[in-house]
Short mmCIF file of C-alpha atoms and ligand atoms in Angstrom, two decimals:
data_model
loop_
_atom_site.label_atom_id
_atom_site.label_comp_id
_atom_site.label_asym_id
_atom_site.label_seq_id
_atom_site.Cartn_x
_atom_site.Cartn_y
_atom_site.Cartn_z
CA MET A 1389 7.27 -29.50 20.84
CA ASP A 1390 5.37 -26.40 21.11
CA ALA A 1391 1.87 -27.80 22.09
CA LEU A 1392 0.32 -24.89 19.70
CA ILE A 1393 3.29 -25.78 17.04
CA ALA A 1394 1.93 -29.43 17.32
CA GLU A 1395 -1.52 -28.14 16.56
CA LEU A 1396 -1.05 -26.16 13.16
CA ALA A 1397 1.31 -29.02 11.86
CA ALA A 1398 -1.85 -31.27 13.10
CA ILE A 1399 -4.29 -28.73 11.05
CA CYS A 1400 -1.70 -27.30 7.76
CA GLY A 1401 0.86 -29.59 7.42
CA PRO A 1402 4.25 -29.77 8.87
CA GLU A 1403 5.50 -28.62 5.84
CA HIS A 1404 3.52 -25.19 5.80
CA VAL A 1405 4.57 -24.88 10.32
CA LEU A 1406 7.46 -22.41 10.13
CA THR A 1407 9.96 -22.43 12.99
CA ASP A 1408 13.85 -22.11 11.61
CA PRO A 1409 15.01 -18.49 12.75
CA ASP A 1410 16.65 -18.44 9.07
CA VAL A 1411 13.58 -18.23 7.34
CA THR A 1412 11.07 -16.85 10.04
CA THR A 1413 13.69 -14.03 10.21
CA GLY A 1414 12.77 -12.67 6.25
CA TYR A 1415 8.58 -12.78 7.19
CA ALA A 1416 9.08 -11.21 10.97
CA THR A 1417 11.29 -8.29 8.85
CA ASP A 1418 9.07 -4.62 6.69
CA TRP A 1419 10.43 -4.15 3.97
CA THR A 1420 11.78 -0.57 5.07
CA ARG A 1421 14.05 -2.71 7.73
CA ARG A 1422 12.75 -0.37 10.58
CA PHE A 1423 9.83 -2.74 11.75
CA ARG A 1424 11.98 -6.15 12.58
CA GLY A 1425 9.82 -8.75 15.55
CA HIS A 1426 10.55 -12.14 15.62
CA ALA A 1427 7.93 -14.28 14.92
CA ARG A 1428 7.26 -18.33 17.20
CA CYS A 1429 6.72 -19.56 13.97
CA VAL A 1430 4.40 -18.90 10.27
CA ILE A 1431 1.72 -20.65 9.39
CA ARG A 1432 1.10 -21.41 5.95
CA PRO A 1433 -2.81 -22.72 5.12
CA GLY A 1434 -3.32 -23.66 1.57
CA HIS A 1435 -7.45 -23.52 1.80
CA VAL A 1436 -9.95 -20.88 4.05
CA ASP A 1437 -11.29 -24.43 5.89
CA GLU A 1438 -7.99 -24.87 7.61
CA VAL A 1439 -7.38 -20.62 8.20
CA ALA A 1440 -11.43 -20.89 10.56
CA ARG A 1441 -9.06 -24.39 12.13
CA VAL A 1442 -6.22 -22.15 11.94
CA LEU A 1443 -7.26 -18.62 14.22
CA PRO A 1444 -9.28 -20.06 17.12
CA ALA A 1445 -6.07 -22.15 17.34
CA CYS A 1446 -3.50 -19.72 18.80
CA GLY A 1447 -6.57 -17.98 20.77
CA ARG A 1448 -6.99 -20.60 22.68
CA HIS A 1449 -2.75 -20.20 22.59
CA GLY A 1450 -3.32 -16.67 23.29
CA ALA A 1451 -0.63 -16.35 20.59
CA PRO A 1452 -1.69 -13.07 18.58
CA VAL A 1453 -2.05 -13.85 14.72
CA VAL A 1454 -0.05 -11.34 12.39
CA PRO A 1455 -1.89 -11.26 8.64
CA GLN A 1456 0.25 -11.43 6.32
CA GLY A 1457 1.12 -10.86 1.72
CA GLY A 1458 3.83 -9.76 0.46
CA ASN A 1459 5.69 -8.23 3.86
CA THR A 1460 6.09 -4.86 0.83
CA GLY A 1461 3.54 -3.08 3.19
CA LEU A 1462 5.72 0.03 4.34
CA VAL A 1463 4.11 0.94 7.73
CA GLY A 1464 5.14 -2.24 9.62
CA GLY A 1465 1.18 -3.28 10.13
CA GLY A 1466 2.52 -7.24 8.67
CA VAL A 1467 5.27 -7.81 10.52
CA PRO A 1468 4.08 -9.36 13.96
CA ALA A 1469 6.33 -6.96 17.93
CA SER A 1470 6.22 -9.32 20.78
CA GLU A 1471 7.55 -12.66 20.85
CA ASN A 1472 4.43 -14.66 20.66
CA ALA A 1473 3.27 -13.71 17.34
CA VAL A 1474 2.47 -16.53 15.06
CA VAL A 1475 2.08 -15.21 11.83
CA LEU A 1476 0.14 -16.16 8.95
CA SER A 1477 1.02 -15.80 5.36
CA ALA A 1478 -1.74 -15.78 3.25
CA ARG A 1479 0.61 -16.82 0.02
CA ARG A 1480 -0.69 -19.81 -0.61
CA LEU A 1481 -4.18 -19.41 -1.17
CA ARG A 1482 -3.85 -19.19 -4.47
CA ARG A 1483 -7.27 -19.43 -5.55
CA LEU A 1484 -7.82 -17.55 -9.08
CA ASP A 1485 -10.89 -18.30 -10.90
CA PRO A 1486 -12.03 -17.45 -14.59
CA VAL A 1487 -12.49 -14.73 -15.81
CA ASP A 1488 -16.40 -14.11 -16.44
CA THR A 1489 -16.53 -11.91 -19.80
CA LEU A 1490 -19.91 -11.03 -18.59
CA SER A 1491 -20.03 -9.14 -15.88
CA GLY A 1492 -16.32 -7.96 -16.20
CA GLN A 1493 -15.59 -10.34 -13.10
CA VAL A 1494 -13.21 -12.35 -11.73
CA THR A 1495 -12.62 -14.36 -8.31
CA ALA A 1496 -8.89 -14.79 -6.81
CA GLY A 1497 -7.07 -15.78 -3.64
CA ALA A 1498 -5.66 -14.30 -1.48
CA GLY A 1499 -2.33 -15.17 -2.05
CA VAL A 1500 -2.42 -14.16 -5.48
CA THR A 1501 -0.04 -11.19 -7.26
CA ILE A 1502 -1.20 -7.82 -7.94
CA ALA A 1503 0.10 -8.14 -11.54
CA GLU A 1504 -0.57 -12.27 -11.48
CA LEU A 1505 -4.37 -10.60 -11.09
CA ARG A 1506 -3.76 -7.67 -13.76
CA ALA A 1507 -1.71 -10.78 -16.33
CA HIS A 1508 -4.91 -13.02 -16.05
CA ALA A 1509 -7.16 -10.46 -16.08
CA ALA A 1510 -5.59 -8.77 -19.39
CA ARG A 1511 -5.69 -12.64 -21.20
CA ALA A 1512 -9.15 -11.93 -21.29
CA GLY A 1513 -8.71 -8.42 -22.73
CA LEU A 1514 -10.32 -6.59 -19.65
CA GLU A 1515 -7.96 -4.65 -17.00
CA TYR A 1516 -7.47 -4.91 -13.05
CA GLY A 1517 -7.89 -1.06 -11.52
CA VAL A 1518 -4.93 -1.29 -9.70
CA ASP A 1519 -0.64 -1.49 -10.40
CA LEU A 1520 1.49 -0.72 -8.25
CA ALA A 1521 5.95 -1.17 -8.69
CA ALA A 1522 5.95 -3.82 -5.81
CA ARG A 1523 3.02 -5.91 -8.31
CA ASP A 1524 5.70 -8.86 -8.65
CA SER A 1525 4.91 -9.46 -4.18
CA ALA A 1526 1.48 -7.62 -3.69
CA THR A 1527 -1.02 -9.75 -2.65
CA VAL A 1528 -4.73 -9.58 -3.25
CA GLY A 1529 -5.51 -9.86 0.61
CA GLY A 1530 -2.87 -7.61 1.45
CA THR A 1531 -3.46 -4.90 -0.87
CA ILE A 1532 -7.50 -5.42 0.09
CA ALA A 1533 -5.98 -5.06 4.32
CA THR A 1534 -4.54 -1.81 3.49
CA ASN A 1535 -7.16 -0.15 0.56
CA ALA A 1536 -3.08 0.17 -1.61
CA GLY A 1537 -3.67 4.13 -3.90
CA GLY A 1538 -1.27 3.20 -7.09
CA ILE A 1539 -0.56 4.61 -9.68
CA GLN A 1540 -4.20 3.88 -11.41
CA THR A 1541 -6.14 5.57 -8.80
CA ILE A 1542 -6.96 8.89 -10.14
CA ARG A 1543 -8.20 6.80 -13.74
CA TYR A 1544 -10.18 3.45 -10.99
CA GLY A 1545 -10.22 4.34 -7.79
CA PRO A 1546 -8.36 2.75 -5.19
CA THR A 1547 -8.49 -0.96 -4.12
CA ARG A 1548 -11.86 -0.36 -1.94
CA GLY A 1549 -13.01 0.42 -6.18
CA GLN A 1550 -12.40 -2.61 -7.22
CA LEU A 1551 -13.93 -4.77 -4.46
CA LEU A 1552 -17.50 -6.13 -5.23
CA GLY A 1553 -16.94 -9.19 -2.11
CA LEU A 1554 -15.02 -10.61 -0.19
CA GLU A 1555 -14.36 -14.28 1.44
CA ALA A 1556 -12.40 -13.62 5.13
CA VAL A 1557 -12.30 -15.42 8.36
CA LEU A 1558 -13.17 -13.69 12.23
CA ALA A 1559 -11.13 -14.56 14.49
CA ASP A 1560 -13.65 -16.91 16.67
CA GLY A 1561 -13.22 -18.65 12.90
CA SER A 1562 -16.78 -18.05 11.16
CA VAL A 1563 -15.99 -17.49 7.55
CA ILE A 1564 -17.99 -14.89 6.59
CA SER A 1565 -18.28 -15.28 3.08
CA ARG A 1566 -19.69 -12.92 0.65
CA LEU A 1567 -18.37 -13.43 -3.28
CA SER A 1568 -20.96 -14.24 -5.74
CA GLY A 1569 -20.99 -10.25 -7.28
CA ILE A 1570 -23.66 -9.33 -6.94
CA GLN A 1571 -23.22 -5.33 -7.55
CA ALA A 1572 -27.31 -4.17 -6.69
CA ASP A 1573 -26.74 -5.90 -2.62
CA ASN A 1574 -28.84 -3.76 0.21
CA THR A 1575 -29.40 -5.62 2.82
CA GLY A 1576 -27.17 -3.47 5.97
CA TYR A 1577 -23.50 -3.48 6.74
CA ASP A 1578 -21.15 -3.75 4.10
CA LEU A 1579 -18.24 -5.90 6.01
CA THR A 1580 -17.30 -5.76 2.24
CA GLN A 1581 -16.44 -2.72 3.08
CA LEU A 1582 -15.17 -2.91 6.36
CA ILE A 1583 -12.46 -5.15 6.33
CA ALA A 1584 -11.09 -3.74 3.12
CA GLY A 1585 -8.69 -1.00 4.98
CA SER A 1586 -8.93 -3.01 8.21
CA GLU A 1587 -4.87 -4.14 8.15
CA GLY A 1588 -5.07 -7.45 9.88
CA THR A 1589 -6.90 -6.20 12.63
CA LEU A 1590 -10.55 -7.42 11.88
CA ALA A 1591 -9.99 -10.55 10.06
CA VAL A 1592 -7.87 -13.15 7.93
CA ILE A 1593 -8.65 -12.46 4.32
CA THR A 1594 -8.80 -15.52 2.23
CA ALA A 1595 -10.76 -14.18 -1.58
CA ALA A 1596 -12.57 -11.53 -3.44
CA ARG A 1597 -14.23 -10.73 -5.49
CA PHE A 1598 -13.34 -8.04 -7.92
CA ARG A 1599 -14.81 -5.72 -11.00
CA LEU A 1600 -12.27 -5.39 -14.36
CA TRP A 1601 -12.90 -3.06 -16.25
CA PRO A 1602 -12.31 -3.31 -20.75
CA ALA A 1603 -9.13 -2.81 -21.32
CA GLU A 1604 -7.70 0.75 -22.53
CA PRO A 1605 -3.43 0.68 -21.50
CA PRO A 1606 -2.54 3.90 -21.84
CA THR A 1607 -1.07 5.61 -25.65
CA LEU A 1608 1.56 7.68 -24.04
CA THR A 1609 3.60 9.03 -21.63
CA VAL A 1610 5.31 12.42 -20.52
CA LEU A 1611 8.35 13.36 -18.15
CA ALA A 1612 8.30 17.05 -17.96
CA GLY A 1613 10.18 19.10 -16.40
CA VAL A 1614 8.56 21.83 -13.92
CA PRO A 1615 9.65 24.76 -11.92
CA ASP A 1616 7.98 24.05 -8.84
CA ILE A 1617 5.36 21.10 -7.38
CA GLU A 1618 2.61 24.25 -8.00
CA ALA A 1619 3.36 23.34 -11.40
CA ALA A 1620 3.33 20.06 -11.29
CA ALA A 1621 -0.25 19.70 -8.84
CA GLY A 1622 -2.64 19.77 -11.92
CA LEU A 1623 -1.09 16.59 -13.47
CA GLN A 1624 -0.74 12.74 -11.78
CA THR A 1625 2.23 12.95 -10.55
CA GLU A 1626 5.14 14.40 -9.26
CA ILE A 1627 8.64 13.35 -8.69
CA GLU A 1628 10.84 15.77 -6.95
CA ALA A 1629 14.12 16.58 -8.24
CA ALA A 1630 16.63 14.89 -5.27
CA GLY A 1631 14.58 11.47 -6.23
CA LEU A 1632 15.27 11.42 -9.72
CA ALA A 1633 18.32 12.45 -9.31
CA LEU A 1634 19.20 9.38 -7.41
CA VAL A 1635 17.21 6.52 -9.43
CA ARG A 1636 19.68 7.64 -11.23
CA VAL A 1637 22.92 6.96 -9.16
CA HIS A 1638 21.72 3.51 -8.11
CA ALA A 1639 19.61 2.04 -10.96
CA GLY A 1640 22.27 3.49 -13.45
CA LEU A 1641 19.29 6.01 -15.50
CA PRO A 1642 20.59 8.16 -18.25
CA ALA A 1643 18.84 11.98 -17.84
CA PRO A 1644 16.02 11.33 -19.52
CA LEU A 1645 15.70 15.41 -20.38
CA GLU A 1646 18.36 18.00 -21.68
CA HIS A 1647 17.99 19.92 -18.40
CA ASP A 1648 18.04 19.83 -14.35
CA TYR A 1649 14.75 20.55 -13.05
CA PRO A 1650 13.33 21.80 -9.03
CA ALA A 1651 10.28 19.71 -9.90
CA TYR A 1652 8.90 16.32 -12.29
CA LEU A 1653 5.33 15.19 -13.57
CA LEU A 1654 5.44 11.91 -14.93
CA THR A 1655 1.89 11.35 -16.54
CA ASP A 1656 -0.12 8.41 -18.94
CA ALA A 1657 -3.14 9.53 -20.62
CA ALA A 1658 -5.27 7.08 -22.94
CA ALA A 1659 -6.38 9.19 -25.02
CA SER A 1660 -7.53 9.41 -29.24
CA ASP A 1661 -5.35 10.59 -31.72
CA GLU A 1662 -6.97 14.08 -31.94
CA ASP A 1663 -6.39 14.24 -28.10
CA ALA A 1664 -3.01 12.80 -27.86
CA GLU A 1665 -1.43 15.34 -30.91
CA ARG A 1666 -2.72 17.69 -27.98
CA LEU A 1667 -0.78 16.71 -25.23
CA VAL A 1668 2.59 16.20 -27.11
CA GLU A 1669 2.39 20.03 -28.02
CA LEU A 1670 1.06 20.48 -24.24
CA ALA A 1671 4.43 19.00 -24.07
CA GLN A 1672 6.23 20.92 -25.85
CA LEU A 1673 5.58 24.10 -24.41
CA HIS A 1674 7.48 22.32 -21.54
CA ASP A 1675 10.68 20.58 -21.77
CA ALA A 1676 9.38 16.65 -21.63
CA VAL A 1677 10.17 13.37 -23.61
CA VAL A 1678 7.06 11.96 -25.35
CA ALA A 1679 6.58 8.24 -25.03
CA MET A 1680 4.68 6.03 -27.32
CA ASP A 1681 5.10 2.23 -27.50
CA THR A 1682 5.33 0.20 -24.56
CA GLN A 1683 8.49 0.44 -23.47
CA ALA A 1684 9.49 3.33 -24.34
CA ARG A 1685 6.53 4.21 -21.69
CA ALA A 1686 8.35 1.39 -19.50
CA ARG A 1687 11.68 3.20 -19.13
CA LEU A 1688 10.13 6.33 -18.10
CA TRP A 1689 7.81 4.56 -15.25
CA ALA A 1690 11.69 3.85 -13.49
CA TYR A 1691 12.82 6.84 -12.75
CA ARG A 1692 9.32 6.90 -11.10
CA GLU A 1693 8.60 3.25 -9.66
CA ARG A 1694 13.04 3.29 -9.11
CA HIS A 1695 12.01 5.76 -6.13
CA THR A 1696 11.33 3.35 -3.44
CA GLU A 1697 14.57 0.58 -3.78
CA SER A 1698 16.77 3.95 -4.47
CA ILE A 1699 15.78 5.80 -0.88
CA SER A 1700 16.41 2.08 0.70
CA ALA A 1701 20.39 2.25 -0.60
CA GLU A 1702 20.32 5.31 1.47
CA GLY A 1703 18.82 3.97 4.68
CA ILE A 1704 16.33 3.12 6.59
CA PRO A 1705 13.88 5.85 6.03
CA HIS A 1706 10.91 6.96 7.74
CA LYS A 1707 8.06 6.85 5.11
CA LEU A 1708 5.75 9.82 5.34
CA ASP A 1709 2.21 9.26 3.11
CA VAL A 1710 0.21 11.79 3.74
CA ALA A 1711 -1.82 14.09 1.54
CA VAL A 1712 -3.53 17.67 1.08
CA PRO A 1713 -6.04 19.64 -0.86
CA LEU A 1714 -4.27 20.13 -4.04
CA ALA A 1715 -4.55 24.61 -3.74
CA ARG A 1716 -2.36 23.78 -0.09
CA ILE A 1717 0.08 22.35 -1.55
CA ALA A 1718 2.57 24.15 -2.50
CA ALA A 1719 2.30 26.41 1.27
CA PHE A 1720 2.48 22.81 2.97
CA ARG A 1721 5.33 21.96 1.06
CA ALA A 1722 7.35 24.68 1.61
CA ALA A 1723 6.19 24.17 5.47
CA LEU A 1724 7.92 20.75 5.18
CA ASP A 1725 10.98 22.09 3.94
CA SER A 1726 11.90 24.65 6.21
CA LEU A 1727 10.78 21.81 8.95
CA ILE A 1728 12.83 19.82 7.29
CA ALA A 1729 15.71 21.04 7.06
CA LYS A 1730 15.40 22.86 11.07
CA ALA A 1731 15.41 18.72 11.72
CA ASP A 1732 18.84 18.41 9.88
CA ALA A 1733 17.37 15.75 7.67
CA ARG A 1734 16.93 15.23 4.33
CA ALA A 1735 13.42 14.65 2.12
CA ILE A 1736 12.72 12.97 -1.41
CA VAL A 1737 9.66 12.93 -1.62
CA PHE A 1738 7.69 12.36 -4.38
CA GLY A 1739 3.77 10.94 -4.89
CA HIS A 1740 0.91 11.45 -7.46
CA ILE A 1741 0.75 14.61 -7.44
CA GLY A 1742 -3.12 14.26 -9.02
CA ALA A 1743 -4.37 13.20 -5.23
CA GLY A 1744 -2.79 15.60 -4.19
CA ASN A 1745 -0.26 12.13 -1.81
CA LEU A 1746 2.72 13.86 -0.91
CA HIS A 1747 5.26 9.86 -0.43
CA VAL A 1748 7.29 12.08 1.93
CA ASN A 1749 10.87 10.29 2.75
CA VAL A 1750 13.01 10.72 5.87
CA LEU A 1751 16.92 9.58 5.90
CA GLY A 1752 18.13 10.61 9.10
CA PRO A 1753 16.81 9.66 12.05
CA GLU A 1754 17.01 6.69 13.77
CA PRO A 1755 14.15 4.16 13.16
CA ASP A 1756 13.08 4.05 16.77
CA ASP A 1757 13.16 8.47 17.05
CA ASP A 1758 9.52 9.06 15.50
CA SER A 1759 9.66 13.32 15.87
CA VAL A 1760 10.05 13.90 12.26
CA ASP A 1761 7.61 11.68 11.70
CA ASP A 1762 5.69 13.75 14.22
CA ALA A 1763 6.32 17.21 13.48
CA VAL A 1764 5.76 16.11 9.43
CA LEU A 1765 1.89 14.01 10.03
CA ARG A 1766 0.65 17.49 12.09
CA LEU A 1767 2.09 19.38 9.31
CA ALA A 1768 -0.39 17.71 7.72
CA ALA A 1769 -3.32 18.07 9.28
CA GLU A 1770 -3.14 21.78 9.72
CA HIS A 1771 -2.67 21.63 6.27
CA GLY A 1772 -6.23 20.20 6.23
CA GLY A 1773 -5.03 17.18 4.96
CA THR A 1774 -4.12 14.02 6.53
CA ILE A 1775 -1.13 11.35 7.45
CA SER A 1776 -2.99 8.68 5.36
CA ALA A 1777 -2.95 9.30 2.00
CA GLU A 1778 -2.97 5.09 0.53
CA HIS A 1779 -0.40 2.78 2.90
CA GLY A 1780 -2.55 2.85 5.82
CA ILE A 1781 -2.12 3.43 9.90
CA GLY A 1782 0.47 0.26 10.65
CA ARG A 1783 2.21 -0.30 13.87
CA ALA A 1784 4.02 3.37 12.92
CA LYS A 1785 1.17 5.98 13.25
CA THR A 1786 -1.06 4.96 16.41
CA ALA A 1787 0.12 7.08 18.02
CA VAL A 1788 -1.24 9.72 16.50
CA LEU A 1789 -3.88 8.58 14.63
CA HIS A 1790 -5.68 11.19 16.72
CA LEU A 1791 -4.53 13.83 14.14
CA SER A 1792 -7.10 12.29 11.68
CA ARG A 1793 -9.54 11.00 13.30
CA SER A 1794 -12.30 12.79 15.60
CA ALA A 1795 -12.19 10.61 19.39
CA ALA A 1796 -15.53 9.48 18.38
CA GLU A 1797 -14.74 8.21 15.29
CA ILE A 1798 -11.53 6.16 17.12
CA ALA A 1799 -14.44 4.80 20.28
CA ALA A 1800 -16.40 3.19 17.02
CA MET A 1801 -13.87 1.85 15.51
CA ARG A 1802 -11.96 0.70 18.76
CA ALA A 1803 -16.29 -0.53 19.23
CA VAL A 1804 -15.93 -2.85 15.92
CA LYS A 1805 -13.08 -3.72 16.54
CA SER A 1806 -13.36 -5.56 20.52
CA ALA A 1807 -17.26 -7.19 19.07
CA LEU A 1808 -15.57 -8.47 16.21
CA ASP A 1809 -11.94 -9.61 17.93
CA PRO A 1810 -13.08 -9.23 21.58
CA ALA A 1811 -9.75 -11.14 22.56
CA GLY A 1812 -7.39 -8.98 20.63
CA LEU A 1813 -5.97 -12.00 18.78
CA LEU A 1814 -5.75 -10.37 15.67
CA ASN A 1815 -2.62 -7.96 14.49
CA PRO A 1816 -2.57 -6.24 18.46
CA GLY A 1817 -0.89 -2.71 17.67
CA VAL A 1818 -1.94 -2.04 14.89
CA LEU A 1819 -3.52 0.33 13.39
CA PHE A 1820 -4.50 1.22 17.65
CA LEU A 1821 -1.90 2.13 19.94
CA PRO A 1822 -1.50 0.30 22.39
CA PRO A 1823 -1.89 -0.15 25.68
CA GLY A 1824 1.10 1.74 27.28
CA GLY A 1825 2.22 2.72 24.31
CA ARG A 1826 3.88 6.04 23.68
CA PRO A 1827 1.47 9.34 24.63
CA PRO A 1828 -0.29 10.77 20.50
CA VAL A 1829 0.96 13.60 20.61
CA THR A 1830 -0.83 17.21 20.63
CA PRO A 1831 -3.58 17.39 18.49
CA PRO A 1832 -3.51 20.41 15.78
CA PRO A 1833 -6.41 23.71 16.50
CA SER A 1834 -9.48 22.75 15.00
P1 FAD B 2364 1.80 -6.83 3.86
O1 FAD B 2364 2.71 -5.97 3.53
O2 FAD B 2364 1.94 -8.70 3.86
O3 FAD B 2364 1.00 -6.18 4.78
C1 FAD B 2364 0.13 -5.17 4.82
C2 FAD B 2364 -1.35 -5.82 5.61
O4 FAD B 2364 -2.13 -6.35 5.55
C3 FAD B 2364 -0.90 -6.03 6.86
O5 FAD B 2364 -1.67 -4.80 8.20
C4 FAD B 2364 -0.94 -7.13 6.76
O6 FAD B 2364 -1.14 -7.80 8.54
C5 FAD B 2364 -2.28 -7.08 5.89
N1 FAD B 2364 -2.65 -7.77 5.56
C6 FAD B 2364 -2.32 -8.45 3.87
N2 FAD B 2364 -2.76 -10.11 4.08
C7 FAD B 2364 -3.33 -9.52 4.88
C8 FAD B 2364 -4.93 -10.43 4.56
N3 FAD B 2364 -4.86 -12.44 3.90
N4 FAD B 2364 -6.15 -10.62 5.32
C9 FAD B 2364 -5.92 -9.70 6.32
N5 FAD B 2364 -4.87 -8.70 6.29
C10 FAD B 2364 -3.46 -8.96 5.47
N6 FAD B 2364 1.03 0.92 -1.46
C11 FAD B 2364 -0.18 1.67 -2.44
O7 FAD B 2364 -1.09 2.06 -1.65
N7 FAD B 2364 0.73 2.48 -3.71
C12 FAD B 2364 1.99 2.55 -4.17
O8 FAD B 2364 1.58 3.15 -5.40
C13 FAD B 2364 2.58 1.37 -3.86
N8 FAD B 2364 3.29 0.83 -4.16
C14 FAD B 2364 4.68 0.54 -3.13
C15 FAD B 2364 5.73 1.06 -4.21
C16 FAD B 2364 7.32 -0.28 -3.87
C17 FAD B 2364 7.83 -0.51 -4.31
C18 FAD B 2364 6.06 -0.30 -2.23
C19 FAD B 2364 7.44 -1.87 -1.39
C20 FAD B 2364 5.67 -1.12 -1.20
C21 FAD B 2364 4.38 -0.58 -1.99
N9 FAD B 2364 3.34 -0.03 -1.55
C22 FAD B 2364 2.30 1.50 -2.04
C23 FAD B 2364 2.89 -0.22 -0.39
C24 FAD B 2364 2.96 -1.76 -0.32
O9 FAD B 2364 2.28 -1.94 -1.41
C25 FAD B 2364 1.39 -2.19 -0.24
O10 FAD B 2364 0.80 -1.41 0.89
C26 FAD B 2364 0.18 -2.96 -0.92
O11 FAD B 2364 -1.13 -3.21 -0.88
C27 FAD B 2364 0.34 -4.64 0.74
O12 FAD B 2364 0.11 -5.65 0.20
P2 FAD B 2364 1.48 -7.30 0.74
O13 FAD B 2364 0.52 -8.38 -0.07
O14 FAD B 2364 3.11 -7.31 0.94
O15 FAD B 2364 0.63 -6.25 2.74
C1 MLT B 2365 5.19 4.61 -5.40
O1 MLT B 2365 3.99 5.00 -4.84
O2 MLT B 2365 5.84 4.22 -5.28
C2 MLT B 2365 4.43 4.15 -2.96
O3 MLT B 2365 3.43 4.29 -2.49
C3 MLT B 2365 5.56 2.82 -2.54
C4 MLT B 2365 7.02 4.58 -1.84
O4 MLT B 2365 5.75 5.06 -0.87
O5 MLT B 2365 7.85 3.80 -1.68
ZN1 ZN B 2366 2.57 5.79 -3.49
#
C-alpha cells in the first residue's frame, strides 16, 4: 500500500481514507463540472487532533492538501488540480455546542451545514445570519474559507460578520484556537479574520464561534417586474428575465406575474404592520406579487434560488461573480450585453442587487476557454468594481487577481502565505497563479 495512505489510515482509521476512484471522483469534480481533477485519496478526519496529524504526514510525503467541505464552491477552489493531492474532507467535524443564549453565540464544527446551524440557532429563538440556496450542503468551514455572502448579506453582512473566532490547523500541524467568544479582544493580529476568506490556503478550519441574531423572520416577500436593472438597483435582489424563464422551464414553475418583464426584483422585508402596508402599497405601483406567509414566500423564493441548478442544466457555465458601484451598474450592464453579443455567447445575469453584486453566468465557451471570463472581469474592474463579490478567487480567477488587488497587496498576501505555509502544502494553485500558470491579462488603466 502507498506509504502515505497507510499513515493516514493509522491516524483516522482505514474506513476514513477513501481511494476507490468511483468514490473519489465526486470529491475531485466541482459543483459546476467545470473543474475536474484527480485525488490520490480522500481523508475524512473526525477530530481536530487527527487534522493536526494528517497535515504534517502529507507534508512529509510531499502531497498537497485540498481542504473541502460541501463541495458547493463555484470557483474550483475545493477540488484538486494535481494527481498527487489529498482531499481533506472536513464533513466529519460535526461538533455543535448548545447555543449560549446569554451571549447569543454558538460554536460549530467545520462540517456542520448551514441549514443545520440555522435550525440549531432557531430552536434557541435566534438566527444565524448567513443563508444561501446551497444551505443543505455548504458547511461552516467552506463558508468561512470563502467568506460566503448569500441572501441576507445586506441585513447581517457576509460570513466574516458573524465570526467571533475559530479553531484551525496550520500546515505544520499546530492548532490555533480562539473559541471563547470574547468580543473585547485587542491582542494583536486578528488571525480569525485572516483565515476567513483564505480559501483553504492558510489553514484547515475545524470549528468556529459565531454571533447569532434575535430571530426576526421576514414578514413579507415582494416579487416585482421592473423595466431595467437601474430600476432594480435600489432594492436587494435582481433576477433577470432570461434567468426567470430558464427557472420556469427547468423547475416547472408557472409565470409569477401576468406579463413578462426585462428584469425582476425579489425582496424580503421584516416589517412592522404599518411598514408592511406601505411596502404592499409600493409594490402595487409595479406589477408585483406580495407573499405574507412562509409557504407563499418560499414559492416566490424558488424563482430566485433555482437559478443555479437551472443554468447548470443548460451547460457548463463560466460563473463570474462581480460587484460594481450601484451608480455604475446600468453602464456596466449595457457594456456587458454588447461584450457577450460580440463573443457569440449567452449570459444569464442575476445576483444580489443591493450589494451591487451581479452573477454573470456565461454559457457557450468551452470550460477551458477563459477569454470571455477575462473580458467580463476586466469590464467590472474598469467600472470600479471587483472580480469577486462573494464566491472567491479559487482556481478560476488566479490569473486576474491583479484586476482587484494591487501588486503590493498581492506581495503582502504571498508573504503571509509563505510564512504560514512555507512548503505550499495547502491548496496550491488556489488564490495565486501557480508557477508556470497562464500569463495574467493586462491590468486596466488606473
Ligand atoms: P467547498 O466548496 O467544499 O470549498 C470552498 C472553498 O473553501 C475551497 O477553497 C476549499 O478549499 C475551502 N474549504 C472548505 N472547507 C474548508 C475548511 N474546513 N478549512 C479550510 N478551507 C476550507 N456562495 C455565496 O457566497 N453566496 C450565495 O448565495 C451562494 N449560493 C449558492 C447556491 C448554490 C445552489 C450553490 C451550488 C453554491 C452557492 N454559493 C454561494 C457558493 C458556495 O455555496 C459557497 O462558496 C460556500 O461557502 C461553499 O461551502 P462548501 O462547504 O461547499 O465549501
Ligand atoms: C446565488 O446567489 O444564488 C449564488 O451565489 C449561486 C450562483 O451564483 O449561482
Ligand atoms: Zn450569490
